[in-house]
Amino acid sequence: MSSIDEREIQAIIERVKGRLDRAGSAEGLQAQGDLDEISDLELGDGIFPTIDQAVAAATRAQRQYQRIGLGGRYAVIDAIRASMLEEAERLAHMAHQETGLGRPEDKLIKNRLVATKSPGPEDLEPQAVTGDAGMMVTEWAPFGVVGAITPTTNPTSTIINNTIAVISAGNACVFNVHPNAKKVSAENIRLLNRAIVSAGGPPNLVTAIPTPTIASAQELMHHPDVRVLLVTGGPAVVREALKTDKRAIAAGPGNPPAVVDETAEIQNAARSIVAGASFDNNVICTDEKTTIAVDSIADRLVQEMGKAGAYVLKEHELRKLERVIFDELGPPNKPGVINRAWIGKSAAAILAEIGVQVDTNEIRLVVAEVPNEHSLVWTEQMMPVMPVTRVQSIDQAIDLAVKSEHGFRHTASIHSTNVERITRMAVAMNCSIFVANSSNFAGLGEGGEGFTSFSIASPTGDGLTRPRTFSRERRVTVVGALRIV
Ligand code: NAD
């Protein structure tokens, strides 16, 4: 499924490999079983005992970083890309091992995606205007130190992506990572520092503490030397970040609906939804969480989903499943409370719990036909269980999609060959990402055009975060000169 060209990956690695080898940073433990060999308390290479020390070191590093110029910045980002591509598989296994969420092979795709398609310093191209009054140039300046809070669902891909975006803009970054992913995250941050230093960057440009907690996240969010916050997670952490007096870039939850109408290419729709909703066992915020099908094609769609790697539940199996995956089934048209033990688990493991045995390589998704008001339609389940619900028309489909997305304005998709309907739904959803006729991961640049981001900041309107998001816009105006024609 990966759209990233293997030759492109090799070219990036080769380009900076000499430097990495000299710095000894490409050495490492082999793919699996690494986690146990990493101490919880290992310090160095960006890992400090306290938030205060982590912020102080990053502040010093950011000043040094300013001195290596834009050329130096490009070299640092190149080295990070190469190092992360070399380490992508090991980090994917470790993230899976530590969090128990998702699929290692999908985490590998995510790591490779962010290493190659997160925009670098080229995103900061200055803009110039000249006219009779002279010249004006806009440039992108760093803020200083950015405080970043990361989720357990994409620990390494978020750290890699956030680091490339934040430091491409000339900032330093202090992370408070999710406590359930602290070891792999610390290892990731150590590797990033080694890559930065190997390319002539300062030590400790990216820092963290080894034992993060909610209290340390709060300390980081309120630290006087942190200028900007980048928060990626559920509603609670977004609320906390927005309460501070700092500029906050908040990437919050979603509940992406996928609408399928009667003009769609049904086989493609079914394949796309199964691939998208099962990607990393549905833990990604952009993964499809609900399918809304126009009644006339719903039977065919479900049939095709069955052929594309989904197990379609029978009515009595759905009742059993509800008791397993919900702590509390919500009232009509409201989210329920998900049993967190099943977040990110495989379809095969979830099915086994209700007595259905399937081959984990063949079945990636559980499909359940449910009425519109069922909690599954309204809940961000973050597991490979996809509700399919029927409506009579495209108008009803769009209406339900808007309502069940809860105004998050995060991600939505449509499968339709009618351009007017694609346009109408895109306008109605008003989301940061809207995808037509493919899996939602295409909207992250995986199989679709454009750059990637793993912090999609819908609540604060920043959308897919990139170096510009972490930059101060500055203008210089020269009156009566510097227009040279
Ligand atoms: P989570 O909210 O449990 O944790 C995210 C981070 O916030 C962690 O580091 C956690 O320690 C911290 N945190 C949580 N509550 C806090 C509080 N009260 N004060 C300070 N820090 C706090 O989320 P998760 O389970 O790790 O990730 C899944 C959620 O994140 C989903 O809702 C998903 O949609 C969302 N998410 C959004 C994006 C995006 O780009 N918009 C990306 C990834 C995940």
XYZ file of C-alpha atoms and ligand atoms in Angstrom:
529
model
C 0.000 0.000 0.000
C 2.904 2.361 0.637
C 3.125 5.156 -1.911
C 6.633 6.025 -0.866
C 9.134 5.016 -3.470
C 11.775 2.595 -2.105
C 14.384 4.262 -4.329
C 13.555 7.622 -2.797
C 14.065 6.181 0.702
C 17.395 4.623 -0.248
C 18.533 7.864 -1.898
C 17.830 9.844 1.279
C 19.661 7.295 3.432
C 22.665 7.167 1.092
C 22.889 10.954 0.902
C 23.651 11.369 4.588
C 24.761 7.908 5.609
C 28.442 8.799 5.814
C 27.738 11.477 8.378
C 25.492 9.212 10.445
C 28.054 6.403 10.482
C 30.776 8.762 11.629
C 28.565 9.874 14.516
C 27.883 6.223 15.381
C 24.179 6.941 15.536
C 23.014 4.396 13.003
C 24.113 1.578 15.296
C 21.305 0.037 17.170
C 19.514 -2.914 18.604
C 17.703 -5.097 16.142
C 14.017 -4.844 15.400
C 12.276 -6.793 18.157
C 12.813 -7.219 21.870
C 14.606 -3.886 22.205
C 12.294 -2.378 24.716
C 13.438 -4.464 27.658
C 17.008 -3.362 27.057
C 16.148 0.305 27.450
C 16.168 1.653 30.971
C 13.272 3.819 32.087
C 15.712 6.307 33.473
C 18.418 6.518 30.805
C 19.527 10.135 30.510
C 21.573 11.940 27.851
C 21.010 12.716 24.155
C 18.141 15.048 24.997
C 16.665 13.190 27.983
C 16.763 15.191 31.256
C 15.538 14.407 34.768
C 13.158 17.396 35.009
C 11.039 19.573 32.739
C 12.957 22.607 33.968
C 16.280 21.112 32.869
C 14.781 19.921 29.558
C 13.489 23.445 28.815
C 16.778 25.095 29.866
C 18.824 22.787 27.611
C 16.462 23.333 24.663
C 16.624 27.102 25.185
C 20.431 27.025 24.993
C 20.341 24.723 21.965
C 17.907 26.961 20.106
C 20.315 29.929 20.422
C 23.194 27.836 19.040
C 20.946 26.501 16.281
C 20.290 30.043 15.062
C 24.004 30.333 14.290
C 24.219 27.416 11.827
C 21.988 29.233 9.338
C 19.494 27.926 6.856
C 22.039 25.640 5.157
C 22.734 24.049 8.513
C 19.030 23.584 9.083
C 18.620 21.747 5.770
C 21.525 19.445 6.688
C 19.963 18.695 10.083
C 16.572 17.848 8.569
C 18.210 15.638 5.925
C 20.057 13.743 8.645
C 16.835 13.295 10.613
C 15.034 11.908 7.566
C 17.814 9.417 6.881
C 18.158 8.315 10.496
C 14.404 7.901 10.953
C 14.143 5.857 7.759
C 16.896 3.578 9.004
C 15.246 3.249 12.410
C 11.639 3.202 11.169
C 11.129 -0.528 11.529
C 12.737 -0.852 14.948
C 10.733 2.095 16.281
C 7.537 0.621 14.805
C 8.092 -2.674 16.633
C 8.986 -0.946 19.866
C 5.913 1.313 19.725
C 3.717 -1.733 19.195
C 5.434 -3.666 21.936
C 5.144 -0.865 24.496
C 1.635 0.433 23.763
C -0.008 -2.816 22.630
C -1.841 -0.777 19.991
C -2.046 -1.129 16.219
C 0.004 -3.128 13.746
C 3.817 -2.929 13.456
C 3.697 -3.037 9.643
C 1.328 -0.046 9.575
C 3.438 1.816 12.118
C 6.376 1.279 9.752
C 4.374 2.914 6.946
C 3.561 5.852 9.257
C 7.211 6.301 10.283
C 8.346 6.237 6.663
C 5.591 8.613 5.639
C 6.548 11.254 8.209
C 10.277 10.843 7.556
C 9.824 11.526 3.846
C 6.760 13.779 3.506
C 6.865 16.124 6.512
C 7.810 19.489 5.002
C 11.224 20.944 5.849
C 12.709 24.456 5.751
C 11.600 24.863 2.117
C 8.160 25.578 3.604
C 9.505 28.954 4.761
C 10.115 30.542 1.390
C 10.009 34.332 1.840
C 7.458 36.375 -0.078
C 8.363 39.631 -1.804
C 6.189 42.438 -3.141
C 7.578 45.341 -5.133
C 5.824 48.409 -6.548
C 6.063 52.170 -6.965
C 6.409 52.558 -3.198
C 9.403 50.227 -2.950
C 9.675 46.699 -1.584
C 8.163 44.523 1.114
C 9.464 41.096 2.180
C 7.783 38.632 4.506
C 9.971 36.143 6.345
C 9.263 33.329 8.794
C 11.038 33.611 12.147
C 11.232 31.045 14.966
C 9.377 31.502 18.247
C 12.053 29.861 20.429
C 11.032 26.799 22.448
C 7.913 24.820 21.542
C 6.343 22.496 24.137
C 4.818 19.406 22.495
C 2.477 16.822 24.005
C 2.103 13.564 22.081
C -0.414 10.695 22.003
C -0.013 6.991 22.644
C -1.713 6.115 19.362
C 1.063 7.376 17.043
C 3.976 7.902 19.425
C 6.954 7.797 17.064
C 5.306 9.144 13.921
C 4.040 12.172 15.881
C 7.439 12.818 17.477
C 9.251 12.559 14.120
C 6.694 14.722 12.324
C 6.512 17.347 15.096
C 10.316 17.534 15.324
C 10.749 18.081 11.575
C 8.051 20.783 11.529
C 9.153 22.598 14.686
C 12.916 22.632 14.103
C 12.641 23.320 10.360
C 11.211 26.637 11.514
C 14.292 27.287 13.682
C 12.769 26.378 17.046
C 13.755 23.853 19.699
C 11.199 21.349 20.967
C 10.530 19.929 24.447
C 8.271 16.876 24.494
C 6.022 15.546 27.221
C 5.125 12.217 25.660
C 2.310 9.848 26.587
C 3.286 7.849 29.708
C 2.219 4.590 27.993
C 4.794 5.162 25.239
C 7.595 6.700 27.308
C 10.373 4.237 26.474
C 9.998 4.204 22.697
C 9.475 7.970 22.742
C 12.671 8.569 24.761
C 14.578 6.278 22.408
C 13.152 8.184 19.438
C 14.244 11.505 20.954
C 17.761 10.189 21.640
C 18.052 9.074 17.988
C 16.825 12.459 16.769
C 19.469 14.236 18.845
C 22.234 12.008 17.539
C 21.136 12.684 13.967
C 21.010 16.450 14.611
C 24.502 16.479 16.136
C 25.865 14.296 13.313
C 24.848 17.009 10.851
C 26.478 19.845 12.815
C 23.422 20.868 14.851
C 23.576 21.583 18.589
C 22.972 18.924 21.246
C 19.580 18.931 22.998
C 17.602 20.721 20.310
C 14.864 18.195 21.084
C 14.421 17.231 24.727
C 12.120 15.300 27.070
C 11.969 13.653 30.474
C 12.055 9.862 30.901
C 8.994 9.569 33.161
C 6.281 11.903 31.858
C 3.016 12.367 33.761
C -0.066 14.583 33.518
C 1.624 16.804 36.135
C 4.755 17.174 34.006
C 2.557 17.944 30.975
C 0.972 20.735 33.008
C 4.407 21.983 34.072
C 5.531 22.130 30.440
C 2.330 23.871 29.346
C 2.833 26.599 31.965
C 6.642 26.914 31.783
C 7.625 30.578 31.310
C 10.338 29.762 28.760
C 7.999 27.827 26.467
C 6.576 30.146 23.832
C 4.194 27.904 21.897
C 2.300 24.686 22.649
C 1.665 21.874 20.212
C -0.809 19.469 21.751
C -1.956 16.251 20.067
C -4.536 14.100 21.858
C -8.095 13.800 23.083
C -10.496 16.500 24.332
C -9.030 16.805 27.870
C -5.522 17.816 26.834
C -6.859 20.164 24.151
C -8.994 21.917 26.793
C -5.989 22.227 29.115
C -3.796 23.753 26.394
C -6.456 26.281 25.432
C -6.699 27.409 29.071
C -3.058 28.556 29.163
C -1.930 32.057 28.227
C 0.318 30.738 25.423
C -0.272 30.370 21.719
C -1.626 26.812 21.485
C -1.802 24.685 18.390
C -4.241 21.958 19.338
C -4.787 18.721 17.403
C -7.864 17.082 18.889
C -10.183 14.115 18.358
C -12.293 13.273 15.324
C -14.997 10.835 14.221
C -14.537 10.655 10.449
C -17.646 9.593 8.496
C -17.321 7.944 5.076
C -20.381 8.472 2.860
C -21.053 6.096 -0.046
C -23.716 7.102 -2.572
C -25.402 5.205 -5.409
C -23.054 6.665 -8.054
C -19.905 5.344 -6.334
C -17.629 2.658 -7.687
C -18.720 0.245 -5.000
C -15.773 -2.147 -5.111
C -13.291 0.716 -4.790
C -15.344 2.258 -1.987
C -15.429 -1.044 -0.073
C -11.701 -1.681 -0.502
C -10.798 1.882 0.439
C -12.918 1.878 3.590
C -11.644 -1.531 4.734
C -8.007 -0.494 4.137
C -8.504 2.925 5.764
C -10.555 1.873 8.783
C -8.239 -1.037 9.577
C -5.025 0.954 9.132
C -3.037 0.556 12.364
C -6.203 -1.021 13.832
C -8.049 2.299 13.488
C -6.084 4.216 16.131
C -5.274 7.141 13.842
C -7.528 10.171 14.320
C -8.080 10.389 10.550
C -9.047 6.718 10.041
C -12.662 6.173 8.910
C -14.886 5.598 11.964
C -18.392 5.380 10.413
C -19.772 4.322 7.032
C -23.007 5.966 5.889
C -24.425 4.176 2.845
C -27.327 5.118 0.596
C -29.802 2.238 0.947
C -29.916 1.207 -2.721
C -26.206 0.208 -2.724
C -25.763 -0.742 0.961
C -26.143 -4.531 0.461
C -23.556 -4.548 -2.308
C -21.203 -2.368 -0.335
C -21.301 -4.664 2.708
C -20.835 -7.694 0.434
C -17.775 -6.095 -1.187
C -16.379 -5.130 2.231
C -16.632 -8.828 3.111
C -14.563 -9.667 0.036
C -12.024 -6.965 0.858
C -11.001 -8.305 4.285
C -13.930 -7.520 6.602
C -15.917 -9.928 8.761
C -19.601 -8.980 8.693
C -21.275 -9.554 12.058
C -24.592 -11.321 12.472
C -27.199 -9.625 14.658
C -26.569 -11.805 17.764
C -22.793 -11.324 17.371
C -23.264 -7.555 17.405
C -25.050 -7.778 20.784
C -22.102 -9.744 22.193
C -19.624 -7.280 20.683
C -21.394 -4.300 22.244
C -20.914 -5.865 25.688
C -17.185 -6.342 24.979
C -16.147 -3.034 23.416
C -18.387 -0.626 25.339
C -18.185 0.054 29.063
C -21.412 1.920 28.491
C -23.503 1.947 25.325
C -24.632 5.539 24.867
C -28.218 6.775 24.457
C -29.529 7.205 20.864
C -27.437 9.606 18.753
C -24.759 9.982 21.436
C -21.281 8.494 21.934
C -20.875 5.582 24.315
C -17.966 4.908 26.663
C -15.424 2.656 24.976
C -13.716 -0.111 26.947
C -10.126 1.117 26.570
C -8.741 -2.412 26.787
C -9.895 -2.970 23.193
C -8.532 0.234 21.644
C -6.031 -0.570 18.895
C -6.508 -4.342 19.133
C -6.842 -6.455 15.974
C -10.121 -7.522 14.409
C -9.132 -11.160 15.023
C -8.579 -10.541 18.758
C -11.880 -8.675 19.101
C -13.738 -11.425 17.226
C -12.076 -14.152 19.303
C -13.501 -12.489 22.422
C -17.027 -13.093 21.082
C -16.211 -16.638 20.008
C -15.490 -16.069 16.304
C -12.150 -17.424 15.079
C -10.616 -15.813 11.957
C -7.188 -15.586 10.358
C -5.601 -12.321 11.485
C -3.895 -11.820 8.104
C -7.128 -12.228 6.159
C -9.583 -10.322 8.352
C -8.552 -6.754 9.154
C -11.931 -5.230 10.004
C -15.198 -6.102 11.748
C -18.287 -4.674 10.047
C -21.587 -4.210 11.890
C -24.818 -3.034 10.295
C -26.479 -0.660 12.755
C -29.304 1.912 12.788
C -28.391 5.611 12.510
C -28.812 6.278 16.236
C -26.468 3.451 17.365
C -23.556 4.527 19.591
C -20.981 3.084 17.202
C -21.936 5.729 14.634
C -21.375 8.515 17.193
C -18.273 7.202 19.020
C -14.574 7.576 18.181
C -14.013 3.859 18.758
C -10.316 3.659 17.709
C -10.509 -0.064 16.976
C -11.173 -1.944 13.728
C -14.938 -2.173 14.210
C -16.789 -0.310 11.469
C -20.483 0.511 11.727
C -22.360 0.648 8.411
C -25.607 2.581 8.632
C -28.231 3.148 5.934
C -29.949 6.314 4.747
C -32.424 6.941 1.912
C -30.588 9.704 0.061
C -27.356 11.649 -0.274
C -28.988 14.580 1.541
C -29.695 12.404 4.575
C -26.174 10.947 4.337
C -24.511 14.364 4.445
C -26.807 15.491 7.256
C -25.931 12.444 9.391
C -22.224 12.816 8.558
C -22.202 16.429 9.776
C -24.063 15.567 12.992
C -22.091 12.436 13.889
C -18.789 14.284 13.352
C -19.818 16.438 16.353
C -18.411 19.656 14.884
C -14.803 18.501 15.352
C -14.172 19.588 11.721
C -11.407 17.018 11.573
C -11.708 14.534 8.670
C -14.466 13.183 6.410
C -14.747 11.349 3.108
C -17.127 10.502 0.281
C -17.279 7.820 -2.363
C -19.198 9.236 -5.313
C -18.686 9.977 -8.994
C -20.944 13.026 -8.806
C -18.820 16.166 -8.577
C -21.683 18.295 -7.265
C -22.220 15.907 -4.338
C -18.491 15.700 -3.567
C -18.400 19.495 -3.467
C -21.585 19.774 -1.406
C -20.357 17.370 1.259
C -16.907 18.985 1.416
C -18.541 22.357 2.025
C -20.988 20.981 4.610
C -18.335 19.082 6.613
C -15.969 22.084 6.819
C -13.139 19.754 7.895
C -9.343 20.059 7.939
C -9.164 16.995 5.651
C -11.734 15.862 3.093
C -11.050 12.842 0.875
C -12.952 11.703 -2.208
C -12.813 8.156 -3.561
C -9.951 6.761 -1.526
C -8.925 5.795 1.990
C -8.546 8.654 4.440
C -4.804 8.026 4.685
C -4.595 9.493 1.157
C -5.453 12.796 2.857
C -2.247 12.395 4.881
C -0.237 12.069 1.670
C -0.128 8.240 1.809
C -1.360 7.368 -1.694
C -2.599 10.938 -2.203
C -0.895 14.177 -3.207
C 0.566 16.645 -0.761
C 2.644 16.771 2.387
C 1.928 14.914 5.606
C 1.258 15.892 9.194
C 0.458 13.832 12.273
C -0.879 16.812 14.206
C -4.014 18.035 12.473
C -4.975 21.089 14.431
C -8.688 21.499 13.753
C -9.772 23.138 17.056
C -7.331 26.022 16.566
C -7.771 26.180 12.790
C -4.141 25.471 11.881
C -5.055 22.334 9.908
C -2.183 20.050 8.921
C 0.709 21.500 10.913
C 3.921 22.378 9.058
C 6.987 24.597 9.634
C 4.992 27.765 8.925
C 2.642 26.850 11.782
C 5.578 27.266 14.188
C 6.841 30.516 12.700
C 6.337 34.184 13.437
C 5.534 36.121 10.322
C 7.779 39.200 10.033
C 7.796 41.951 7.432
C 10.421 44.424 6.248
C 9.304 47.406 4.169
C 11.745 49.611 2.259
C 10.116 52.754 0.882
C 11.384 54.324 -2.304
C 14.083 51.717 -3.018
C 14.864 48.081 -3.905
C 12.431 47.859 -6.792
C 15.053 47.183 -9.417
C 13.033 47.337 -12.639
P -4.878 11.323 25.324
O -5.681 12.567 25.289
O -5.183 10.293 26.331
O -3.324 11.700 25.542
C -2.657 12.613 24.712
C -1.567 13.309 25.513
O -2.159 14.252 26.381
C -0.736 12.386 26.385
O 0.610 12.786 26.333
C -1.323 12.584 27.758
O -0.389 12.332 28.768
C -1.720 14.050 27.726
N -2.849 14.420 28.570
C -4.053 13.812 28.648
N -4.866 14.478 29.511
C -4.151 15.533 29.973
C -4.428 16.600 30.896
N -5.592 16.711 31.508
N -3.440 17.514 31.124
C -2.245 17.411 30.504
N -1.926 16.419 29.638
C -2.870 15.500 29.379
O -4.945 10.731 23.864
P -4.388 9.358 23.263
O -5.233 8.227 23.694
O -2.932 9.272 23.470
O -4.637 9.667 21.718
C -5.876 9.486 21.107
C -6.667 10.763 20.943
O -5.880 11.758 20.319
C -7.861 10.553 20.037
O -8.946 11.309 20.492
C -7.357 11.034 18.691
O -8.357 11.451 17.791
C -6.506 12.191 19.110
N -5.470 12.461 18.107
C -5.618 13.552 17.313
C -4.666 13.820 16.339
C -4.787 14.993 15.425
O -3.888 15.203 14.625
N -5.843 15.774 15.494
C -3.567 12.968 16.178
C -3.446 11.864 17.025
C -4.413 11.627 17.989
